[in-house]
Amino acid sequence: MSNIVKISALSRKVFWLCAVIFTVLLIIAPVFLLFKYSISDASSINTGGSPVPLWPYNPTFRNFLYLFSDNQFYGVVINSLLIAFFTVIVSLLIGVPASYVLGRYQIPLRKPLLVGLISVRLFPDIASVIPVAEFFITIEAHNTYWGVVLAHTLLALPYVIFIGTSAFEPIPRDLEHQAMVMGANRFQIFLKILFPLAIPGLTAAAIYTFLLSWDEFIFAYFLLGLGRISTLTLYLKQKLAYAPPQNLLATISVCLSFPVIIFSLLLQKHMSAGITSGAVK
Amino acid sequence: MTWKKTKIFKIQEIWPILPAALYLLGFLIIVLLYLLGLSFSNTARGVFPTLETYAEVFGMPEFREALLNTLVFVIIGTPLELFVGLFLALLLYKSFVLRNFIRSLVLIPLAIPALVTAIILFILFDFPGGHVNHLLLGKYDAVPQIIQAPVNWRGAKIFSLGISLLGKVWRDMPISMLIILSGLNSIDPELFDAARTMGAGLRQQLRRIILPLIIPSMSAVVLLRSIEMWKEFIFPFVLAGQHNLLGTLIESFYNNWGYADKAAVVALVLVGCIVCTSLLLILAAELNKRIVQG
């Protein structure tokens, strides 16, 4: 009897271990294959009948060198960086004061306000992009940097306020109280006491906003289209339309994902907390 | 007398909230006004207000097909995401040596831009070459031949929408997992000890303790994921060029054919579908709670 129990416990462990290994493989494989394609030479892609190798015949960084010698590539990377940078600035300028109020004051309906704020993000981007594009055509913001910056700010603002509110909230009220006793006004308290203490949370919000803008596709695509300004995601899409070599597609993809993967891993704790409270889509 | 009670707020002190509030409200109003305005007009003939565009869109076979495709996408995709999330959460719930490392690893799909994930699938499911076709043709030694001729994954409707769904589920795995994991973590571990003492096996613990207690997290996953499924755009856009979901239909109406009015109608239908689904799910959760309690 005890033998049977032991065996079933063992087989359960083996099953569990296999499941974990399978999961890890399922997650690693696509990432590995993307990297493999990015260092593949032409002969490892057009194999002429023999199976596509799991490791390139002649691993090479030539795809990266080719990409880095392309002036258009630099142009789109700079555009993406500029748009992301200004999105961060505008989102923080608008979002931080709001999160200060939501985090420090007991305003009525605070909870529903925060829930409503996050629910804004449940509205489909693909539905809101049409009116925004039409509106931007009317005010001549179509095909401009600041049009995309305003749109990305719209996407990022709920997250910035949400993360920012939770950065301001836990700061002890005594600090504020004492400063006030010593004669500091509200603005000084905000600038000298609350803001410095909220910086870690706000940094997370800033990085999150930057990444959101960096890999955003839908709004960039509808607002910039095939105009004179292009971003890295649009460049990738444009290449996709002309039946490109797969290794080049993979190389651009690696360049697009690299910063996102690095910073996401750094922000992991915030991300997990954000997801469980519904903050991340 | 505490600080909190004395200082509720003065209206002149909460003005910093205004820029953000105006920004979001302003865009909300613009979005709704333009959507309604466009959908009730016929831009080609310059007529407003009219129901012509609605009638025209509802009569189009493209629209009906996209609606049906999206419905199937939601009906298959939502439970799939729930099961994958449940599976992963149960797998990584108990503590083991590398748990934290593996939990971080599982977050990777979320850290890869959806466009890139779609492109990985685009490359892997290439036709006539590509890893998947070669694998199924039995070109790798370890795997027997399953198909006779390479499959045009991105061409056939069922396959192209299938791989879009695959990409979507792969990318969203961590979200469902984390929500369910947070539900699991809120269960008092003493319950398991008690159940074990009373002789309950793993299966009984799962059925009698875990599942009933994580119903709220599962409802949250179903609600959020079904909304995401309705909204899906990027995977079908890259992988299922010839077969539209509502999202990609909006894109092709607007960008390929230049019909802003028709695109707005489809966008409103999409929003309507999301609202109806959410209401239904919330109602179902509410009823379930009543039945369980009563």
Coordinates of C-alpha atoms in Angstrom, one line a residue:
Chain A
M1 CA 0.0 0.0 0.0
S2 CA 2.7 2.5 1.0
N3 CA 4.6 1.5 -2.1
I4 CA 1.7 2.5 -4.3
V5 CA 1.4 5.8 -2.6
K6 CA 5.1 6.4 -3.0
I7 CA 5.0 5.5 -6.7
S8 CA 2.0 7.8 -7.3
A9 CA 3.7 10.6 -5.5
L10 CA 6.8 10.1 -7.6
S11 CA 4.9 9.9 -10.9
R12 CA 3.1 13.1 -9.9
K13 CA 6.5 14.8 -9.3
V14 CA 7.8 13.6 -12.6
F15 CA 4.7 14.8 -14.4
W16 CA 5.0 18.2 -12.7
L17 CA 8.7 18.5 -13.6
C18 CA 7.9 17.6 -17.2
A19 CA 5.2 20.3 -17.2
V20 CA 7.6 22.9 -15.9
I21 CA 10.2 22.0 -18.5
F22 CA 7.6 22.1 -21.2
T23 CA 6.4 25.5 -20.1
V24 CA 10.0 26.9 -20.0
L25 CA 10.7 25.5 -23.5
L26 CA 7.4 27.0 -24.8
I27 CA 8.5 30.4 -23.5
I28 CA 12.1 30.3 -24.5
A29 CA 11.8 28.7 -27.9
P30 CA 10.2 31.6 -29.8
V31 CA 12.7 34.1 -28.3
F32 CA 15.6 31.8 -29.1
L33 CA 14.4 31.3 -32.6
L34 CA 14.0 35.0 -33.1
F35 CA 17.6 35.5 -32.0
K36 CA 18.7 32.6 -34.2
Y37 CA 17.1 34.2 -37.3
S38 CA 18.8 37.5 -36.5
I39 CA 22.2 35.9 -36.7
S40 CA 21.4 33.7 -39.7
D41 CA 23.1 34.0 -43.0
A42 CA 21.1 33.6 -46.3
S43 CA 22.0 30.0 -46.7
S44 CA 20.4 29.1 -43.4
I45 CA 17.1 30.5 -44.5
N46 CA 16.8 29.5 -48.1
T47 CA 17.9 26.0 -47.5
G48 CA 16.7 24.5 -50.8
G49 CA 14.8 21.6 -49.4
S50 CA 16.9 20.6 -46.4
P51 CA 15.2 21.6 -43.1
V52 CA 15.8 25.0 -41.6
P53 CA 18.6 24.5 -39.1
L54 CA 18.1 25.1 -35.4
W55 CA 21.4 26.9 -35.3
P56 CA 22.6 28.9 -38.4
Y57 CA 25.3 27.2 -40.6
N58 CA 27.5 30.3 -40.4
P59 CA 26.4 32.5 -37.5
T60 CA 27.0 36.1 -38.4
F61 CA 26.3 39.6 -37.1
R62 CA 26.3 40.9 -40.7
N63 CA 22.5 41.6 -40.4
F64 CA 23.1 44.0 -37.6
L65 CA 26.0 45.7 -39.4
Y66 CA 23.8 46.0 -42.5
L67 CA 21.0 47.6 -40.4
F68 CA 23.4 49.9 -38.6
S69 CA 24.7 51.2 -41.9
D70 CA 21.2 52.1 -43.1
N71 CA 20.5 55.8 -42.6
Q72 CA 16.8 55.2 -42.7
F73 CA 17.2 53.0 -39.7
Y74 CA 18.9 55.7 -37.6
G75 CA 16.2 58.1 -38.7
V76 CA 13.4 55.9 -37.4
V77 CA 15.2 55.1 -34.2
I78 CA 15.7 58.8 -33.5
N79 CA 12.1 59.5 -34.3
S80 CA 11.0 56.7 -31.9
L81 CA 13.3 58.0 -29.2
L82 CA 12.2 61.6 -29.6
I83 CA 8.5 60.7 -29.5
A84 CA 9.0 58.4 -26.5
F85 CA 11.0 61.0 -24.7
F86 CA 8.5 63.8 -25.2
T87 CA 5.6 61.4 -24.3
V88 CA 7.3 60.8 -21.0
I89 CA 7.8 64.5 -20.4
V90 CA 4.2 65.5 -21.2
S91 CA 2.7 62.5 -19.4
L92 CA 4.6 63.3 -16.2
L93 CA 3.9 67.0 -16.4
I94 CA 0.1 66.3 -16.5
G95 CA 0.1 63.1 -14.6
V96 CA 2.2 63.8 -11.5
P97 CA 0.1 66.7 -10.2
A98 CA -3.0 64.6 -10.6
S99 CA -1.5 61.7 -8.8
Y100 CA -0.3 64.0 -6.0
V101 CA -3.9 65.1 -5.5
L102 CA -5.3 61.5 -5.7
G103 CA -2.6 60.2 -3.4
R104 CA -2.7 62.9 -0.7
Y105 CA -6.3 64.2 -0.5
Q106 CA -9.4 62.5 0.5
I107 CA -11.5 63.7 -2.4
P108 CA -15.0 62.3 -2.7
L109 CA -15.4 59.3 -5.1
R110 CA -11.6 58.7 -5.1
K111 CA -11.9 54.9 -5.5
P112 CA -14.4 55.0 -8.4
L113 CA -12.3 57.7 -10.0
L114 CA -9.2 55.4 -9.9
V115 CA -11.2 52.4 -11.2
G116 CA -12.7 54.6 -14.0
L117 CA -9.2 55.8 -14.9
I118 CA -8.0 52.3 -15.5
S119 CA -11.2 51.3 -17.3
V120 CA -10.4 54.0 -19.9
R121 CA -7.8 51.6 -21.1
L122 CA -10.4 48.9 -21.8
F123 CA -11.7 51.0 -24.6
P124 CA -10.3 49.5 -27.8
D125 CA -7.4 51.4 -29.3
I126 CA -8.5 50.4 -32.8
A127 CA -11.8 52.1 -32.1
S128 CA -10.5 55.3 -30.6
V129 CA -7.8 55.8 -33.2
I130 CA -10.2 56.6 -36.0
P131 CA -11.8 59.6 -34.2
V132 CA -8.4 60.8 -33.0
A133 CA -6.9 60.6 -36.5
E134 CA -9.9 62.5 -38.0
F135 CA -9.7 65.1 -35.2
F136 CA -5.9 65.5 -35.8
I137 CA -6.6 66.0 -39.5
T138 CA -8.9 68.8 -38.7
I139 CA -6.4 70.5 -36.3
E140 CA -3.5 69.7 -38.7
A141 CA -1.7 67.5 -36.2
H142 CA -1.8 64.6 -38.6
N143 CA 1.7 63.5 -39.6
T144 CA 3.4 65.5 -37.0
Y145 CA 5.6 64.5 -34.0
W146 CA 3.5 66.3 -31.5
G147 CA 0.3 64.6 -32.7
V148 CA 1.8 61.2 -31.9
V149 CA 3.2 62.5 -28.6
L150 CA -0.3 63.7 -27.6
A151 CA -1.9 60.4 -28.6
H152 CA 0.7 58.3 -26.7
T153 CA 0.2 60.6 -23.7
L154 CA -3.4 59.7 -23.8
L155 CA -2.5 56.0 -23.7
A156 CA 0.1 56.5 -20.9
L157 CA -1.7 58.9 -18.7
P158 CA -4.0 56.4 -16.9
Y159 CA -0.9 54.3 -16.0
V160 CA 1.1 57.3 -14.9
I161 CA -1.6 58.5 -12.6
F162 CA -2.3 55.1 -11.3
I163 CA 1.4 54.3 -10.5
G164 CA 2.0 57.8 -9.3
T165 CA -0.9 57.7 -6.9
S166 CA 0.4 54.6 -5.3
A167 CA 3.8 56.4 -5.1
F168 CA 2.4 59.4 -3.2
E169 CA 0.0 57.5 -1.0
P170 CA 2.2 55.7 1.4
I171 CA 4.3 58.7 2.4
P172 CA 3.6 59.4 6.1
R173 CA 1.4 62.4 6.7
D174 CA 3.4 63.4 9.8
L175 CA 6.2 64.6 7.4
E176 CA 3.8 66.9 5.7
H177 CA 2.3 68.1 9.0
Q178 CA 5.7 68.9 10.5
A179 CA 6.8 70.8 7.5
M180 CA 3.6 72.8 7.6
V181 CA 4.2 73.6 11.3
M182 CA 7.6 74.9 10.3
G183 CA 6.0 77.3 7.9
A184 CA 6.4 75.6 4.5
N185 CA 3.6 76.1 2.0
R186 CA 1.9 73.4 0.0
F187 CA 4.1 73.9 -3.0
Q188 CA 7.3 73.7 -1.0
I189 CA 6.1 70.6 0.7
F190 CA 5.3 69.0 -2.6
L191 CA 8.7 70.0 -4.1
K192 CA 11.0 69.4 -1.2
I193 CA 9.4 66.5 0.6
L194 CA 6.7 64.5 -1.3
F195 CA 8.3 64.6 -4.8
P196 CA 11.7 63.3 -3.8
L197 CA 10.1 60.5 -1.8
A198 CA 7.9 59.5 -4.8
I199 CA 10.8 59.4 -7.2
P200 CA 11.2 55.6 -7.3
G201 CA 7.5 55.1 -8.2
L202 CA 7.6 57.9 -10.7
T203 CA 10.7 56.5 -12.3
A204 CA 8.8 53.3 -12.9
A205 CA 5.9 55.2 -14.4
A206 CA 8.4 57.1 -16.7
I207 CA 10.1 53.9 -17.9
Y208 CA 6.7 52.3 -18.4
T209 CA 5.5 55.3 -20.5
F210 CA 8.7 55.2 -22.5
L211 CA 8.3 51.6 -23.4
L212 CA 4.7 52.0 -24.2
S213 CA 5.5 54.7 -26.7
W214 CA 8.6 52.9 -28.0
D215 CA 6.7 49.8 -29.1
E216 CA 3.3 51.4 -29.8
F217 CA 2.1 50.6 -33.3
I218 CA -1.6 51.3 -33.8
F219 CA -1.6 55.1 -33.1
A220 CA 1.7 55.6 -34.8
Y221 CA 0.4 53.7 -37.9
F222 CA -2.8 55.7 -38.2
L223 CA -1.4 59.1 -37.3
L224 CA 1.8 58.9 -39.4
G225 CA 0.7 56.4 -42.0
L226 CA 3.2 56.4 -44.8
G227 CA 4.1 60.0 -44.3
R228 CA 7.5 61.6 -44.0
I229 CA 7.9 60.7 -40.3
S230 CA 8.3 57.1 -39.4
T231 CA 9.0 55.2 -36.2
L232 CA 10.8 51.9 -35.6
T233 CA 7.5 49.9 -35.4
L234 CA 6.4 51.5 -38.7
Y235 CA 9.7 50.7 -40.3
L236 CA 9.3 47.1 -39.3
K237 CA 5.8 47.0 -40.7
Q238 CA 7.0 48.7 -43.9
K239 CA 9.7 46.0 -44.4
L240 CA 7.1 43.3 -43.7
A241 CA 5.0 44.5 -46.6
Y242 CA 7.8 44.0 -49.1
A243 CA 8.5 40.3 -48.5
P244 CA 11.8 40.9 -46.7
P245 CA 14.5 38.4 -45.9
Q246 CA 13.5 36.8 -42.6
N247 CA 16.9 37.4 -41.0
L248 CA 16.5 41.2 -41.5
L249 CA 13.0 41.1 -40.1
A250 CA 14.3 39.3 -37.1
T251 CA 17.2 41.7 -36.7
I252 CA 14.9 44.7 -36.6
S253 CA 12.6 42.9 -34.2
V254 CA 15.6 42.2 -31.9
C255 CA 16.5 45.9 -31.9
L256 CA 12.9 46.8 -31.1
S257 CA 12.5 44.3 -28.3
F258 CA 15.9 44.6 -26.7
P259 CA 15.3 47.7 -24.6
V260 CA 11.8 46.5 -23.7
I261 CA 13.0 43.2 -22.4
I262 CA 15.8 44.7 -20.3
F263 CA 13.6 47.4 -18.7
S264 CA 10.7 45.1 -18.2
L265 CA 12.8 42.7 -16.3
L266 CA 14.0 45.6 -14.2
L267 CA 10.5 46.7 -13.6
Q268 CA 9.2 43.2 -12.9
K269 CA 8.0 43.9 -9.4
H270 CA 6.0 46.9 -10.5
M271 CA 4.6 45.1 -13.5
S272 CA 3.4 42.1 -11.5
A273 CA 1.7 44.5 -8.9
G274 CA 0.2 46.5 -11.8
I275 CA -1.3 43.5 -13.5
T276 CA -3.0 42.1 -10.4
S277 CA -4.6 45.5 -9.9
G278 CA -5.6 45.6 -13.6
A279 CA -3.1 48.4 -14.5
V280 CA -1.3 46.7 -17.3
K281 CA -3.2 45.6 -20.4
Chain B
M1 CA -7.7 64.9 16.2
T2 CA -5.8 63.4 13.2
W3 CA -4.4 65.1 10.2
K4 CA -6.7 63.1 8.0
K5 CA -9.9 64.3 9.6
T6 CA -9.1 67.9 9.8
K7 CA -7.8 68.2 6.2
I8 CA -10.4 66.7 3.9
F9 CA -9.7 69.1 1.1
K10 CA -10.3 72.6 -0.1
I11 CA -11.3 73.2 -3.7
Q12 CA -8.4 75.6 -4.3
E13 CA -5.9 72.9 -3.3
I14 CA -6.9 70.2 -5.7
W15 CA -6.6 72.2 -8.9
P16 CA -3.5 70.1 -9.9
I17 CA -5.9 67.3 -10.9
L18 CA -7.5 69.5 -13.5
P19 CA -5.0 69.2 -16.5
A20 CA -5.2 65.4 -16.4
A21 CA -8.9 65.3 -15.9
L22 CA -9.5 67.8 -18.8
Y23 CA -7.0 65.9 -21.0
L24 CA -8.7 62.6 -20.6
L25 CA -12.3 64.0 -20.6
G26 CA -11.5 66.1 -23.7
F27 CA -10.3 63.1 -25.6
L28 CA -13.2 61.0 -24.4
I29 CA -15.6 63.6 -25.7
I30 CA -13.8 63.9 -29.0
V31 CA -13.7 60.2 -29.5
L32 CA -17.4 59.7 -28.8
L33 CA -18.5 62.7 -30.7
Y34 CA -16.5 61.8 -33.8
L35 CA -17.5 58.2 -33.7
L36 CA -21.2 59.0 -33.5
G37 CA -20.9 61.9 -36.0
L38 CA -19.0 59.8 -38.5
S39 CA -21.2 56.7 -38.1
F40 CA -24.4 58.8 -38.7
S41 CA -23.1 60.4 -41.8
N42 CA -22.3 59.3 -45.3
T43 CA -19.0 61.1 -46.1
A44 CA -19.0 60.1 -49.8
R45 CA -22.3 62.0 -50.4
G46 CA -21.8 64.5 -47.6
V47 CA -25.1 63.6 -45.8
F48 CA -25.7 64.0 -42.1
P49 CA -27.5 62.7 -40.2
T50 CA -28.4 59.4 -41.9
L51 CA -28.6 55.7 -41.1
E52 CA -27.4 54.8 -44.6
T53 CA -23.9 53.8 -43.5
Y54 CA -25.2 51.5 -40.8
A55 CA -27.5 49.8 -43.3
E56 CA -24.7 49.6 -45.8
V57 CA -22.1 48.1 -43.4
F58 CA -24.6 45.6 -41.9
G59 CA -25.3 44.4 -45.4
M60 CA -21.7 43.8 -46.3
P61 CA -20.5 40.2 -46.4
E62 CA -17.1 41.4 -45.2
F63 CA -18.7 42.8 -42.0
R64 CA -20.7 39.7 -41.2
E65 CA -17.7 37.5 -41.8
A66 CA -15.5 39.7 -39.5
L67 CA -18.1 39.8 -36.8
L68 CA -18.5 36.0 -36.9
N69 CA -14.7 35.5 -36.9
T70 CA -14.3 37.8 -33.9
L71 CA -17.1 36.0 -32.1
V72 CA -15.4 32.6 -32.6
F73 CA -12.0 34.2 -31.6
V74 CA -13.5 35.4 -28.3
I75 CA -15.4 32.2 -27.6
I76 CA -12.4 30.0 -28.2
G77 CA -9.7 32.4 -26.9
T78 CA -11.2 33.4 -23.6
P79 CA -11.5 29.9 -22.0
L80 CA -8.1 29.1 -23.5
E81 CA -6.5 32.0 -21.8
L82 CA -8.2 31.0 -18.5
F83 CA -7.0 27.4 -18.7
V84 CA -3.5 28.4 -19.6
G85 CA -3.4 30.9 -16.8
L86 CA -4.9 28.3 -14.3
F87 CA -2.4 25.7 -15.4
L88 CA 0.6 27.9 -15.1
A89 CA -0.5 29.3 -11.7
L90 CA -1.1 25.9 -10.3
L91 CA 2.2 24.7 -11.7
L92 CA 4.2 27.5 -10.1
Y93 CA 2.2 27.9 -6.9
K94 CA 4.1 25.5 -4.6
S95 CA 7.5 26.6 -3.7
F96 CA 10.6 24.9 -5.2
V97 CA 14.2 25.7 -5.7
L98 CA 14.1 27.8 -8.9
R99 CA 10.5 29.1 -8.5
N100 CA 11.3 32.8 -8.5
F101 CA 13.6 32.4 -11.4
I102 CA 11.0 30.5 -13.4
R103 CA 8.3 32.9 -12.4
S104 CA 10.4 35.8 -13.9
L105 CA 11.0 33.7 -17.0
V106 CA 7.3 33.2 -17.4
L107 CA 6.9 37.0 -17.6
I108 CA 9.1 37.2 -20.8
P109 CA 6.2 37.0 -23.3
L110 CA 4.8 40.2 -21.8
A111 CA 8.1 42.0 -22.2
I112 CA 8.2 41.3 -26.0
P113 CA 6.3 43.8 -28.1
A114 CA 3.2 42.2 -29.6
L115 CA 4.3 43.3 -33.1
V116 CA 7.6 41.3 -32.6
T117 CA 5.7 38.2 -31.3
A118 CA 3.5 38.4 -34.4
I119 CA 6.6 38.6 -36.6
I120 CA 8.2 35.6 -34.9
L121 CA 5.1 33.6 -35.8
F122 CA 5.1 35.1 -39.3
I123 CA 8.6 33.7 -39.8
L124 CA 8.0 30.3 -38.1
F125 CA 4.8 29.6 -40.0
D126 CA 6.2 30.6 -43.3
F127 CA 5.1 28.9 -46.5
P128 CA 6.4 26.8 -48.1
G129 CA 9.5 26.7 -46.0
G130 CA 9.5 27.7 -42.3
H131 CA 10.2 25.7 -39.2
V132 CA 6.6 24.5 -38.6
N133 CA 6.1 23.2 -42.1
H134 CA 9.5 21.5 -42.1
L135 CA 8.7 20.0 -38.6
L136 CA 5.4 18.6 -39.8
L137 CA 6.8 17.3 -43.0
G138 CA 9.1 15.2 -40.9
K139 CA 12.3 16.8 -42.1
Y140 CA 13.8 16.8 -38.6
D141 CA 14.9 13.3 -37.6
A142 CA 13.2 13.2 -34.2
V143 CA 9.7 13.9 -35.6
P144 CA 7.6 11.6 -37.9
Q145 CA 6.0 13.0 -41.0
I146 CA 2.5 14.3 -40.2
I147 CA 1.5 16.2 -43.3
Q148 CA 2.2 15.4 -47.0
A149 CA 2.5 18.9 -48.4
P150 CA 3.4 22.2 -46.8
V151 CA 0.5 24.2 -45.4
N152 CA -0.1 27.8 -46.3
W153 CA -0.7 28.9 -42.7
R154 CA -1.2 32.5 -43.4
G155 CA -3.5 32.0 -46.3
A156 CA -6.2 29.6 -45.1
K157 CA -8.8 31.1 -42.8
I158 CA -8.8 28.6 -40.0
F159 CA -5.0 28.4 -39.8
S160 CA -4.3 32.2 -40.1
L161 CA -6.8 33.0 -37.3
G162 CA -5.6 30.0 -35.4
I163 CA -2.0 31.2 -35.3
S164 CA -3.2 34.7 -34.5
L165 CA -4.9 33.2 -31.5
L166 CA -1.8 31.2 -30.6
G167 CA 0.3 34.3 -30.6
K168 CA -2.3 36.2 -28.5
V169 CA -2.6 33.4 -25.9
W170 CA 1.2 33.0 -25.8
R171 CA 1.7 36.7 -25.2
D172 CA -1.0 37.0 -22.5
M173 CA -0.1 33.9 -20.5
P174 CA 1.7 35.8 -17.8
I175 CA -1.3 38.2 -17.2
S176 CA -3.8 35.4 -16.6
M177 CA -1.2 33.6 -14.5
L178 CA -0.5 36.5 -12.3
I179 CA -4.1 37.3 -11.6
I180 CA -4.9 33.7 -10.7
L181 CA -1.7 33.4 -8.7
S182 CA -2.7 36.4 -6.6
G183 CA -6.0 34.6 -5.9
L184 CA -4.2 31.5 -4.9
N185 CA -1.8 33.4 -2.7
S186 CA -4.7 34.8 -0.7
I187 CA -5.9 31.3 0.3
D188 CA -5.1 30.5 3.9
P189 CA -2.5 27.7 3.7
E190 CA -4.0 26.2 6.9
L191 CA -7.0 25.1 4.8
F192 CA -4.7 22.7 2.9
D193 CA -3.2 21.4 6.2
A194 CA -6.7 20.8 7.6
A195 CA -7.8 19.1 4.4
R196 CA -4.8 16.9 4.3
T197 CA -5.3 15.9 7.9
M198 CA -8.9 14.9 7.1
G199 CA -7.5 12.7 4.3
A200 CA -8.3 14.8 1.2
G201 CA -6.2 14.1 -1.9
L202 CA -4.8 16.6 -4.3
R203 CA -7.8 16.3 -6.6
Q204 CA -10.2 16.9 -3.8
Q205 CA -8.2 19.9 -2.5
L206 CA -8.3 21.3 -6.0
R207 CA -12.0 20.8 -6.4
R208 CA -13.2 21.7 -3.0
I209 CA -10.8 24.4 -1.9
I210 CA -8.8 25.9 -4.6
L211 CA -11.4 26.3 -7.4
P212 CA -14.2 27.7 -5.3
L213 CA -11.9 30.2 -3.6
I214 CA -10.3 31.5 -6.8
I215 CA -13.6 32.1 -8.6
P216 CA -13.2 35.8 -8.2
S217 CA -9.8 35.8 -9.9
M218 CA -11.1 33.5 -12.6
S219 CA -14.0 35.9 -13.2
A220 CA -11.6 38.8 -13.5
V221 CA -9.5 36.8 -16.0
V222 CA -12.5 35.9 -18.1
L223 CA -13.8 39.5 -18.1
L224 CA -10.5 41.2 -18.9
R225 CA -9.4 38.6 -21.4
S226 CA -12.7 38.5 -23.3
I227 CA -12.5 42.3 -23.7
E228 CA -8.9 41.9 -25.0
M229 CA -10.0 39.2 -27.4
W230 CA -12.7 41.5 -28.9
K231 CA -10.1 44.3 -29.2
E232 CA -7.4 42.2 -30.9
F233 CA -5.8 43.8 -33.8
I234 CA -2.0 43.3 -34.1
F235 CA -1.9 39.5 -34.5
P236 CA -4.5 39.1 -37.2
F237 CA -3.2 42.3 -38.9
V238 CA 0.3 40.7 -39.3
L239 CA -0.8 37.0 -39.6
A240 CA -4.2 36.9 -41.2
G241 CA -4.1 39.5 -43.9
Q242 CA -7.0 38.1 -45.9
H243 CA -9.3 37.2 -43.1
N244 CA -10.6 40.0 -41.0
L245 CA -11.5 40.4 -37.4
L246 CA -13.5 43.5 -36.4
G247 CA -10.3 45.3 -35.5
T248 CA -8.6 44.6 -38.9
L249 CA -11.8 45.4 -40.7
I250 CA -11.7 48.9 -39.2
E251 CA -8.2 49.3 -40.4
S252 CA -8.9 48.1 -43.9
F253 CA -12.0 50.3 -44.2
Y254 CA -10.1 53.3 -43.0
N255 CA -6.6 52.9 -44.6
N256 CA -7.3 50.8 -47.7
W257 CA -10.7 52.1 -48.8
G258 CA -10.8 55.5 -47.1
Y259 CA -14.2 55.0 -45.5
A260 CA -14.0 56.9 -42.2
D261 CA -17.7 56.6 -41.8
K262 CA -17.8 52.8 -42.3
A263 CA -14.8 52.4 -40.0
A264 CA -16.6 54.4 -37.3
V265 CA -19.7 52.1 -37.6
V266 CA -17.6 49.0 -37.2
A267 CA -15.7 50.7 -34.2
L268 CA -19.1 51.4 -32.5
V269 CA -20.2 47.8 -33.1
L270 CA -17.0 46.6 -31.5
V271 CA -17.5 48.9 -28.5
G272 CA -21.1 47.6 -28.3
C273 CA -19.9 44.0 -28.3
I274 CA -17.5 44.7 -25.5
V275 CA -20.1 46.5 -23.4
C276 CA -22.6 43.7 -23.9
T277 CA -20.1 41.0 -23.1
S278 CA -18.9 42.8 -20.0
L279 CA -22.5 43.3 -18.8
L280 CA -23.3 39.6 -19.4
L281 CA -20.3 38.4 -17.6
I282 CA -20.8 40.7 -14.6
L283 CA -24.5 39.6 -14.5
A284 CA -23.4 36.0 -14.6
A285 CA -20.9 36.5 -11.8
E286 CA -23.6 38.3 -9.7
L287 CA -26.1 35.5 -10.3
N288 CA -23.5 32.8 -9.4
K289 CA -22.8 34.6 -6.1
R290 CA -26.5 34.8 -5.3
I291 CA -27.0 31.1 -6.1
V292 CA -24.0 30.1 -4.0
Q293 CA -25.0 32.2 -1.1
G294 CA -28.8 31.5 -1.3

